[in-house]
Amino acid sequence: MAEAVEVLGIPVPPGLLDAWAGWLAPARQPFFLTAAEARKLGVETLPRAEVRLTPEARDTFHTWSIPPEADRIAWLGGDDWRGLSPASRRALLRAQVRHRRGGVARTRDFEDLLAGLEGTRFVWWPALVSPAVLARVVSLDTLACRRAEVPAEVWSAALPLLPRARELAGTFPHASGPNCFGTVVGAAGVPEAEREWMQREPFEAFLAGRTRRGGRDDHPGTVLVWRDGSSQVQHAAVTLGGGWALHKPSQSWMTPRVVLPARELIRSCRTRGWRLHRARLRG
């Protein structure tokens, strides 16, 4: 892939596009099955517990959502897939949808870009991937970054509390791992934090040392923290002032660090069982 493209309002360089293509459509990929399903399909499998996936594969295939009973993995390449009967391919696709595996696309979402797709669902193989396809995959069900709409005076006012927010806003991560916590901490000036898969403990330590309770959504430096019923932090964002806020929706390679109107960002993060708390960054 040679050309850069813009995805969700963010320029993506060719090198990162090439990495995306490999993460979305590896030459061999895992298919998750129960033991009974594997026997019925007649495919060779490995115990899921013995397989170690990369962080990018974890996020492409949504392994966190696959139920425990789907405890067998069939590793298939394109030739293996084409060697299955049409009926077996359909059954395998149905099993992946049932087990909530990621990387199973809906034909209707891509039929204008890819001719000759069959059925209602398909999996990604390298020959199907193009810059336009990657842009569509990453953009589905994701809000575009509105960094360009933020006035210069908002960035200037945010600078004392969020010295790296403008630098990070409207960027994609280098790989899977960088998450919402690291984005907030990085925006507050901690070097390299935005490249980490930051866990709860260091983020809680950051909150304890760098913030105090309260804050307003129209002021810069209000850390928005969503906690579950057990008070565990689940997500975080930070306000830029002027009604704008910054966050990274997940740890996935697909999700960028986006700027949105604070109200829209808060609305997009509503999750049953979570409560929103606010903390002000110390000057």
Tab-separated table of C-alpha atoms in Angstrom:
chain	number	residue	atom	x	y	z
A	1	MET	CA	0.000	0.000	0.000
A	2	ALA	CA	1.591	3.221	-1.157
A	3	GLU	CA	-0.677	6.181	-0.423
A	4	ALA	CA	-1.536	7.783	2.874
A	5	VAL	CA	-5.243	8.058	3.652
A	6	GLU	CA	-7.364	10.033	6.071
A	7	VAL	CA	-9.392	7.968	8.507
A	8	LEU	CA	-11.834	9.550	10.963
A	9	GLY	CA	-10.334	12.913	10.097
A	10	ILE	CA	-6.794	11.717	10.906
A	11	PRO	CA	-3.951	11.238	8.370
A	12	VAL	CA	-2.577	7.674	8.458
A	13	PRO	CA	0.909	7.140	6.962
A	14	PRO	CA	1.558	4.251	4.549
A	15	GLY	CA	3.689	2.315	7.042
A	16	LEU	CA	0.902	2.226	9.589
A	17	LEU	CA	-1.605	1.247	6.893
A	18	ASP	CA	0.594	-1.719	6.020
A	19	ALA	CA	0.651	-2.753	9.679
A	20	TRP	CA	-3.145	-2.457	9.852
A	21	ALA	CA	-3.505	-4.737	6.828
A	22	GLY	CA	-1.442	-7.433	8.527
A	23	TRP	CA	-3.350	-7.128	11.791
A	24	LEU	CA	-6.778	-7.180	10.165
A	25	ALA	CA	-6.100	-9.998	7.717
A	26	PRO	CA	-3.227	-12.263	8.760
A	27	ALA	CA	-2.346	-15.052	6.331
A	28	ARG	CA	-3.345	-17.588	9.004
A	29	GLN	CA	-5.972	-16.788	11.572
A	30	PRO	CA	-7.792	-18.381	14.494
A	31	PHE	CA	-11.322	-19.766	14.364
A	32	PHE	CA	-12.882	-20.515	17.745
A	33	LEU	CA	-14.963	-23.650	18.225
A	34	THR	CA	-16.376	-25.914	20.877
A	35	ALA	CA	-15.095	-29.483	20.834
A	36	ALA	CA	-18.444	-30.655	19.430
A	37	GLU	CA	-18.346	-28.074	16.641
A	38	ALA	CA	-14.786	-29.057	15.731
A	39	ARG	CA	-15.754	-32.729	15.487
A	40	LYS	CA	-18.778	-31.944	13.357
A	41	LEU	CA	-16.766	-29.798	10.956
A	42	GLY	CA	-13.863	-32.230	10.865
A	43	VAL	CA	-11.183	-29.551	11.269
A	44	GLU	CA	-7.948	-29.914	13.207
A	45	THR	CA	-7.783	-27.776	16.336
A	46	LEU	CA	-5.554	-26.878	19.260
A	47	PRO	CA	-6.605	-26.242	22.846
A	48	ARG	CA	-7.286	-22.540	23.185
A	49	ALA	CA	-5.361	-22.469	26.472
A	50	GLU	CA	-2.158	-23.383	24.615
A	51	VAL	CA	-2.398	-20.559	22.060
A	52	ARG	CA	-0.745	-17.190	22.707
A	53	LEU	CA	-2.039	-14.415	20.484
A	54	THR	CA	-0.414	-11.042	19.915
A	55	PRO	CA	-2.135	-7.987	21.398
A	56	GLU	CA	-3.178	-6.988	17.876
A	57	ALA	CA	-4.744	-10.403	17.221
A	58	ARG	CA	-6.502	-10.184	20.570
A	59	ASP	CA	-8.108	-6.913	19.495
A	60	THR	CA	-8.827	-7.906	15.890
A	61	PHE	CA	-10.584	-11.098	16.944
A	62	HIS	CA	-12.128	-9.764	20.188
A	63	THR	CA	-10.864	-12.693	22.219
A	64	TRP	CA	-12.128	-11.074	25.442
A	65	SER	CA	-15.723	-11.657	24.307
A	66	ILE	CA	-15.387	-15.297	23.212
A	67	PRO	CA	-17.099	-17.659	25.699
A	68	PRO	CA	-15.057	-20.252	27.631
A	69	GLU	CA	-16.835	-23.191	25.986
A	70	ALA	CA	-15.310	-22.229	22.627
A	71	ASP	CA	-12.068	-23.743	23.886
A	72	ARG	CA	-10.629	-25.064	20.606
A	73	ILE	CA	-8.841	-23.053	17.908
A	74	ALA	CA	-8.542	-24.003	14.258
A	75	TRP	CA	-5.663	-22.171	12.550
A	76	LEU	CA	-6.605	-21.683	8.914
A	77	GLY	CA	-4.900	-20.000	5.993
A	78	GLY	CA	-6.552	-18.900	2.786
A	79	ASP	CA	-5.914	-22.228	1.057
A	80	ASP	CA	-7.346	-24.097	4.052
A	81	TRP	CA	-10.437	-21.912	3.958
A	82	ARG	CA	-10.968	-22.370	0.232
A	83	GLY	CA	-10.470	-26.104	0.663
A	84	LEU	CA	-13.529	-26.352	2.889
A	85	SER	CA	-16.881	-27.068	1.311
A	86	PRO	CA	-19.272	-24.080	0.997
A	87	ALA	CA	-21.481	-25.670	3.653
A	88	SER	CA	-18.527	-26.019	6.044
A	89	ARG	CA	-17.461	-22.423	5.448
A	90	ARG	CA	-20.977	-21.225	6.222
A	91	ALA	CA	-21.121	-23.339	9.385
A	92	LEU	CA	-17.741	-22.043	10.493
A	93	LEU	CA	-18.821	-18.446	9.925
A	94	ARG	CA	-22.014	-19.010	11.882
A	95	ALA	CA	-19.974	-20.428	14.757
A	96	GLN	CA	-17.699	-17.369	14.782
A	97	VAL	CA	-20.670	-15.003	14.899
A	98	ARG	CA	-22.214	-17.101	17.678
A	99	HIS	CA	-18.974	-16.949	19.666
A	100	ARG	CA	-18.646	-13.170	19.069
A	101	ARG	CA	-15.301	-13.422	17.301
A	102	GLY	CA	-14.127	-10.155	15.761
A	103	GLY	CA	-13.016	-9.867	12.152
A	104	VAL	CA	-16.241	-11.350	10.780
A	105	ALA	CA	-17.569	-8.610	8.519
A	106	ARG	CA	-21.066	-7.964	7.256
A	107	THR	CA	-21.266	-8.142	3.481
A	108	ARG	CA	-23.629	-5.178	3.309
A	109	ASP	CA	-20.962	-2.917	4.880
A	110	PHE	CA	-18.433	-3.605	2.098
A	111	GLU	CA	-20.297	-4.695	-1.031
A	112	ASP	CA	-19.648	-1.293	-2.667
A	113	LEU	CA	-15.877	-1.815	-2.221
A	114	LEU	CA	-15.579	-5.566	-2.825
A	115	ALA	CA	-17.216	-7.318	-5.766
A	116	GLY	CA	-18.303	-10.935	-5.612
A	117	LEU	CA	-18.838	-11.321	-1.875
A	118	GLU	CA	-21.086	-14.259	-1.040
A	119	GLY	CA	-23.499	-14.652	1.835
A	120	THR	CA	-24.186	-12.169	4.600
A	121	ARG	CA	-20.860	-12.538	6.420
A	122	PHE	CA	-17.218	-13.080	5.493
A	123	VAL	CA	-13.739	-13.091	7.038
A	124	TRP	CA	-10.809	-10.964	5.976
A	125	TRP	CA	-8.002	-12.426	3.874
A	126	PRO	CA	-5.043	-10.378	2.566
A	127	ALA	CA	-6.355	-10.194	-1.017
A	128	LEU	CA	-9.490	-8.383	0.166
A	129	VAL	CA	-7.687	-5.540	1.915
A	130	SER	CA	-7.075	-2.096	0.400
A	131	PRO	CA	-6.630	1.398	1.893
A	132	ALA	CA	-10.324	2.094	1.286
A	133	VAL	CA	-11.308	-1.132	3.041
A	134	LEU	CA	-9.062	-0.374	6.017
A	135	ALA	CA	-10.548	3.102	6.311
A	136	ARG	CA	-14.046	1.619	6.312
A	137	VAL	CA	-13.193	-1.060	8.895
A	138	VAL	CA	-11.658	1.430	11.318
A	139	SER	CA	-14.440	3.987	10.820
A	140	LEU	CA	-17.406	1.679	11.417
A	141	ASP	CA	-19.343	2.678	14.548
A	142	THR	CA	-16.623	5.168	15.566
A	143	LEU	CA	-16.922	8.944	15.943
A	144	ALA	CA	-14.576	11.044	13.804
A	145	CYS	CA	-11.987	13.263	15.455
A	146	ARG	CA	-12.909	16.970	15.470
A	147	ARG	CA	-9.503	18.323	16.405
A	148	ALA	CA	-9.535	20.808	13.520
A	149	GLU	CA	-12.584	22.552	15.005
A	150	VAL	CA	-10.915	23.395	18.308
A	151	PRO	CA	-10.063	27.135	18.417
A	152	ALA	CA	-6.428	28.125	18.905
A	153	GLU	CA	-7.287	29.936	22.122
A	154	VAL	CA	-8.662	26.700	23.618
A	155	TRP	CA	-5.389	24.906	22.937
A	156	SER	CA	-3.469	27.843	24.421
A	157	ALA	CA	-5.569	27.919	27.582
A	158	ALA	CA	-5.169	24.150	28.018
A	159	LEU	CA	-1.375	24.209	27.628
A	160	PRO	CA	-0.398	24.773	31.300
A	161	LEU	CA	-2.379	21.742	32.494
A	162	LEU	CA	-2.243	19.612	29.342
A	163	PRO	CA	1.101	20.368	27.668
A	164	ARG	CA	0.884	17.392	25.267
A	165	ALA	CA	-2.831	17.277	24.517
A	166	ARG	CA	-2.562	19.015	21.145
A	167	GLU	CA	0.316	16.751	20.114
A	168	LEU	CA	-1.644	13.592	20.918
A	169	ALA	CA	-5.052	14.682	19.664
A	170	GLY	CA	-5.916	13.186	16.285
A	171	THR	CA	-3.324	10.393	16.283
A	172	PHE	CA	-3.515	6.617	15.974
A	173	PRO	CA	-1.429	4.373	18.256
A	174	HIS	CA	1.603	2.531	16.953
A	175	ALA	CA	0.013	-0.824	17.888
A	176	SER	CA	-2.468	-2.333	20.325
A	177	GLY	CA	-2.019	-1.518	23.983
A	178	PRO	CA	-2.129	2.291	24.326
A	179	ASN	CA	-5.375	3.071	26.125
A	180	CYS	CA	-7.563	5.765	27.661
A	181	PHE	CA	-5.559	5.999	30.894
A	182	GLY	CA	-2.250	6.470	29.100
A	183	THR	CA	-3.803	9.094	26.835
A	184	VAL	CA	-4.961	11.202	29.791
A	185	VAL	CA	-1.640	10.850	31.614
A	186	GLY	CA	0.326	11.582	28.424
A	187	ALA	CA	-1.767	14.673	27.686
A	188	ALA	CA	-0.936	15.876	31.215
A	189	GLY	CA	2.740	15.790	30.282
A	190	VAL	CA	4.077	12.392	31.360
A	191	PRO	CA	6.477	11.270	28.581
A	192	GLU	CA	5.670	8.031	26.740
A	193	ALA	CA	2.548	7.376	28.833
A	194	GLU	CA	0.434	7.388	25.687
A	195	ARG	CA	2.386	4.386	24.375
A	196	GLU	CA	1.585	2.199	27.404
A	197	TRP	CA	-1.198	-0.227	28.129
A	198	MET	CA	-1.605	1.569	31.426
A	199	GLN	CA	-3.268	-0.449	34.166
A	200	ARG	CA	-5.626	0.790	36.873
A	201	GLU	CA	-3.035	1.016	39.666
A	202	PRO	CA	-0.694	3.559	38.042
A	203	PHE	CA	-3.670	5.552	36.799
A	204	GLU	CA	-5.168	5.668	40.293
A	205	ALA	CA	-1.776	6.809	41.585
A	206	PHE	CA	-1.781	9.583	38.974
A	207	LEU	CA	-5.255	10.676	40.072
A	208	ALA	CA	-4.227	10.667	43.734
A	209	GLY	CA	-1.080	12.693	43.101
A	210	ARG	CA	-2.121	15.079	40.352
A	211	THR	CA	-5.825	15.830	40.859
A	212	ARG	CA	-8.400	16.938	43.396
A	213	ARG	CA	-12.111	16.209	43.402
A	214	GLY	CA	-14.503	18.212	41.237
A	215	GLY	CA	-14.170	20.020	37.958
A	216	ARG	CA	-16.217	21.535	35.147
A	217	ASP	CA	-16.645	20.152	31.646
A	218	ASP	CA	-16.143	23.586	30.028
A	219	HIS	CA	-12.779	24.136	31.774
A	220	PRO	CA	-9.446	22.568	30.742
A	221	GLY	CA	-7.993	19.784	32.853
A	222	THR	CA	-11.096	18.081	34.225
A	223	VAL	CA	-10.427	14.338	34.224
A	224	LEU	CA	-13.602	12.404	33.464
A	225	VAL	CA	-13.486	9.035	35.213
A	226	TRP	CA	-16.050	6.276	34.792
A	227	ARG	CA	-16.229	3.716	37.615
A	228	ASP	CA	-18.238	0.517	37.902
A	229	GLY	CA	-20.345	-0.624	40.835
A	230	SER	CA	-17.197	-1.806	42.637
A	231	SER	CA	-15.569	1.636	42.206
A	232	GLN	CA	-13.030	0.245	39.747
A	233	VAL	CA	-12.046	2.744	37.085
A	234	GLN	CA	-13.189	1.570	33.647
A	235	HIS	CA	-12.569	4.543	31.356
A	236	ALA	CA	-11.148	8.056	31.401
A	237	ALA	CA	-11.044	11.219	29.317
A	238	VAL	CA	-9.924	14.804	29.879
A	239	THR	CA	-11.511	18.142	29.015
A	240	LEU	CA	-9.653	20.700	26.917
A	241	GLY	CA	-11.889	23.663	27.731
A	242	GLY	CA	-14.384	25.445	25.559
A	243	GLY	CA	-16.653	22.402	25.625
A	244	TRP	CA	-14.104	19.999	24.085
A	245	ALA	CA	-12.592	16.784	25.442
A	246	LEU	CA	-9.992	14.161	24.486
A	247	HIS	CA	-10.029	10.382	24.906
A	248	LYS	CA	-9.016	7.065	23.369
A	249	PRO	CA	-12.016	4.724	23.274
A	250	SER	CA	-10.075	1.483	23.874
A	251	GLN	CA	-6.667	-0.207	23.856
A	252	SER	CA	-7.181	-1.471	20.285
A	253	TRP	CA	-4.926	-0.593	17.357
A	254	MET	CA	-8.112	0.559	15.581
A	255	THR	CA	-9.048	3.355	18.003
A	256	PRO	CA	-7.399	6.778	17.749
A	257	ARG	CA	-7.045	9.562	20.280
A	258	VAL	CA	-10.004	11.720	19.337
A	259	VAL	CA	-11.304	15.161	20.223
A	260	LEU	CA	-15.075	15.506	20.561
A	261	PRO	CA	-17.489	17.957	22.119
A	262	ALA	CA	-17.437	17.041	25.805
A	263	ARG	CA	-21.171	16.344	25.914
A	264	GLU	CA	-20.946	14.061	22.879
A	265	LEU	CA	-17.971	12.209	24.326
A	266	ILE	CA	-19.762	11.680	27.640
A	267	ARG	CA	-22.872	10.462	25.844
A	268	SER	CA	-20.839	7.993	23.777
A	269	CYS	CA	-19.300	6.506	26.940
A	270	ARG	CA	-22.531	5.792	28.777
A	271	THR	CA	-22.471	2.193	29.912
A	272	ARG	CA	-24.890	0.404	32.182
A	273	GLY	CA	-23.447	0.089	35.682
A	274	TRP	CA	-20.863	2.877	35.235
A	275	ARG	CA	-20.950	6.240	37.010
A	276	LEU	CA	-19.107	9.365	35.904
A	277	HIS	CA	-16.807	11.150	38.381
A	278	ARG	CA	-14.739	14.304	37.886
A	279	ALA	CA	-11.322	15.359	39.139
A	280	ARG	CA	-9.412	18.582	38.450
A	281	LEU	CA	-5.758	18.529	37.439
A	282	ARG	CA	-3.541	20.511	39.811
A	283	GLY	CA	-1.753	23.469	38.276
